[in-house]
Every structure is written in C-alpha cells, then in structure tokens.
C-alpha cells in the first residue's frame, strides 16, 4: 500500500539559529567540511563593511551560531593616518592577496579595499586609511570571491585543507586558521575530489575543460592533466559531482561520466562517457544531486530525474504526478511550477529517509519539496527563503538539518535549523489521477479507497466517466480498525470507456494518506 502513496502533511517548524542585519547582508552556498577532527560550516557572505558593498567573503562557523570571516593575517602591518599605503613585515602579499580584497587593522574597525598589491610588503588601498597610526600591528585581509556560476563559490576538502574557487580569483585554501592562495591551482569555477585527485573545471579560457592534479597533491597540476569535454557543443560546464564511482561533468544540456583509478595522460586508464539525457533537460547545478532510494535524484529544468549509475538518466515517473497535483495555498500548482523552473540552482539533500529539495532561484518565500521513501511527498511553505542545506556529521549538532535563510519581511539573512517537528496546520489539498482508458466500454461497479485512519476529518472521493462531470462521495477517514483501512463500498454504477478519480481533503488539522484506489469493472464487448 505504501508504494506510490499520496500524502499531505502539516508544515515543519524552522528555528532561526543565527541571523544578522549588520555587515553581513547576503549568503551564497554553504558546506560542511572537516579539517582534522573539527567540522566547519563554511559559506560565502556579502559584506557592507564601512559602506563597501558587493564583497563575497568566505566565512565559517563550528556551531552555526557564531560566524568568523576567513582571513590572511601572516606578519604585521604599519599604517599612517591619511595615507593609502600599507607596509608589511613578514608578509607574502604578492602570493596571497588580490585587488578588491578587504583590509583592516585588527584593533580598529575601519575597512578599506585593496587597490593594488605592490610587493610582498606593500599594498595600496582604494582610499586613505583615516584612523590612528598602526606600527607592527596585527591585521586581517579578507579574500573577496565572486558569486560564481549556479551556486556560487565551490568548496572541497583534501589533506586537512579547505579549497575554494569562483572562476575569477586564483583558488585559495584554509587550514582552520589562515587563508592562503594556491598559486598553481587552475583558475576555475568548480572543484571536486575523486580517488585522491583534485579535479577543476570551467576556466574563462576553457569553459569545457576538466583539469586534475597529481595524486593527493592539489598544489601540483601537470600541464597535460586535462580533458576537453565536447568543446564544440556550445555548452559550458555547470558543475562537477562525485557519485562515488566516477566524476560526473554537468553541462547545460548534457552529462558526461569520467571514470577510472589512474588519471595519467601518458598511460590513461580513465574513460569519458556521455550519458543519455532526455532532450528537455536543463542542468544548472550539480548541487541538486542526492542519493535517495538507492538512486541519484536530480533536478533537470523540467522535472525530477533519476540516475542509477548506468549510462542513462530518466525522468522520475512520479514527477508527472508531482507537477500540479496538490492545490491549496500551501501546495499550489503555480508554486511548484515556479520552484521547478527556477534555474538559479536547485539543491537537494537526504536525511532520515526523506529527500529534501530546495531552489536558490525561487524569489521571496518559497516551498521546500519533501519526498519520502514510499513515494509520498509534500511541499512545505516557509516564512523564509531557505536554500543550501547541510548536515553536521558529528558533535552536538549531529543529524540536524541546517539551511541558509532570507526572511523577506525584514530582509534578515542567517542560518536556520529545520527541526522537523510537524505542526497541525489546516490541510486542504487535492489529487487527480491519470485517466484510465479502455479499448471497449466498461461497466464500472464498486470502488474502495484505501487510506490511513485518522482521528478527525473526511476525504472527498470523486470520479468522472469519459472525462465528464465529477460525482463526489464523502468518505469518513475516522472509520475502521487499525492504521491502514479500506473504505465502505462506493457505488459507481456507470458505463463508459474511461474513468478518472479526484481525491480532495477538507480543511481540518489532520494529515491524510491515500494508499490505493480499488475499483471493479466489467468489459462490455460489442
């Protein structure tokens, strides 16, 4: 009965853990990565420090509540009030700093943007530093990253370092304390680790090229370690994904699989294979991939798709059912269609037997699509726009689902904890089956509805013969014994060549679950 069940539930509560209305005004993509034994929640956030806007700065937190910006801070600095020149001691600025990074003396509150990096020991700011002179003082330079493609800055961990890139700035790394720039790293938009190699893809010069490092050494990138992925098809690479057995290369309208164990161009054992994808698919982000029910689920621009590790990606059959079958203020057809068509980068994650799907491209407040293992699903509307879900793998936050948040009512950004506590909000939803059509006319007799018994509420069970007027019958979902029950007989008593069923629920506070429709029919041969 559970297979293909239709279910609607009350909403889930979302607890604001950390919000800010100060310098941090916007968030990009968020990850949870591990350095040593410590788990870090890492994100890029837009800063308005000292009136400077448009700076995407990488930040981190170990608990989701207190955020700190990553910074290069090796050595000390001296500044002069009214001068734009900053002098360093014990610094290596030519390697690690870039124009547009943000500078400040730690003991002071003033930020200034870097105009030029003149040498390892001198930088020039875009404006004069107007505050108390500093001599031999601690400082911080916060690296600026761009919004990137799809879901913004790409992060990956290897060798107790967190690497990050955005396609504009030379990729950097962070060891939990100090930010540094990896000079040999290709200037690319996407990075992903696989089989102890670091892969990078989509540079400005080669938007269809995938590079890889030497084994377990992301600081070394041989010039011959690359493959061009159908460079003449007019599609850029929009993401990399590790499915555990290969690197999947996501392009706008196609997907390739790069598999193997030894990535040596002189003696290659790797294979590049193009996967079959339906022609209507549009792939904007690898972040929409999540392992669920033994297969990979992903957004494909016009529906939800599955990949089982073979050479074919197929549309999820239930996505036809998902599209516009629930109709109410919470599960509106238009709402889901908007969520699905938002190509800004859908994202997904699996937790506690459920698949959670989000969309960064959905403006204002938006729903979260949740699918259970038995195939039932619901859309959860929230008072916030939530995206970039992560799970802490250990510590006090173990097995909790977190997400970035934007509350449009007061333009507050921050982090929310989705505690999964169901509410008893009123549910009013409807589900329409496909049309069951037969070669000959049928005599439709009795019908039965299989459902989960509830303490209150009714189901309106309707049927339409030959796509005509719907006849409705009220089914009391409090009757029966046990959890899964079968309704009393519902007399159809009509003759026709097709039948369609419509199930709707009244606006009480109970969930509802429909496991099946049973109906009798007799073929009337001419």
Coordinates of C-alpha atoms in Angstrom, one line a residue, residues 76-89 93 103-108 110 112 121 123-125 127-141:
X76 CA 52.3 42.6 10.9
X77 CA 51.5 46.0 9.4
X78 CA 52.2 49.7 9.7
X79 CA 49.7 52.4 8.6
X80 CA 49.8 56.2 8.5
X81 CA 46.7 58.3 9.1
X82 CA 45.7 59.9 5.8
X83 CA 47.8 57.6 3.6
X84 CA 46.6 54.8 1.3
X85 CA 50.0 52.9 1.5
X86 CA 50.3 50.0 4.0
X87 CA 53.7 48.5 4.9
X88 CA 54.0 44.9 5.9
X89 CA 56.6 42.9 7.9
X93 CA 51.2 39.7 -0.1
X103 CA 42.0 45.2 4.7
X104 CA 41.8 46.3 8.3
X105 CA 44.0 46.6 11.3
X106 CA 42.6 44.1 13.9
X107 CA 42.4 46.6 16.7
X108 CA 40.5 49.1 14.6
X110 CA 37.8 50.7 9.6
X112 CA 39.5 49.6 3.2
X121 CA 55.5 44.0 1.9
X123 CA 49.8 47.3 -0.7
X124 CA 47.9 50.4 -1.8
X125 CA 44.3 50.9 -0.7
X127 CA 41.1 55.2 -0.1
X128 CA 43.3 56.7 2.6
X129 CA 43.3 54.9 5.9
X130 CA 41.8 57.5 8.2
X131 CA 42.5 56.4 11.8
X132 CA 45.2 56.1 14.4
X133 CA 48.6 55.2 13.1
X134 CA 49.5 51.5 13.4
X135 CA 53.0 50.1 13.9
X136 CA 53.8 46.4 14.0
X137 CA 50.1 45.6 14.4
X138 CA 48.1 42.5 13.8
X139 CA 45.8 42.8 10.7
X140 CA 43.4 40.8 8.6
X141 CA 42.8 40.7 4.8

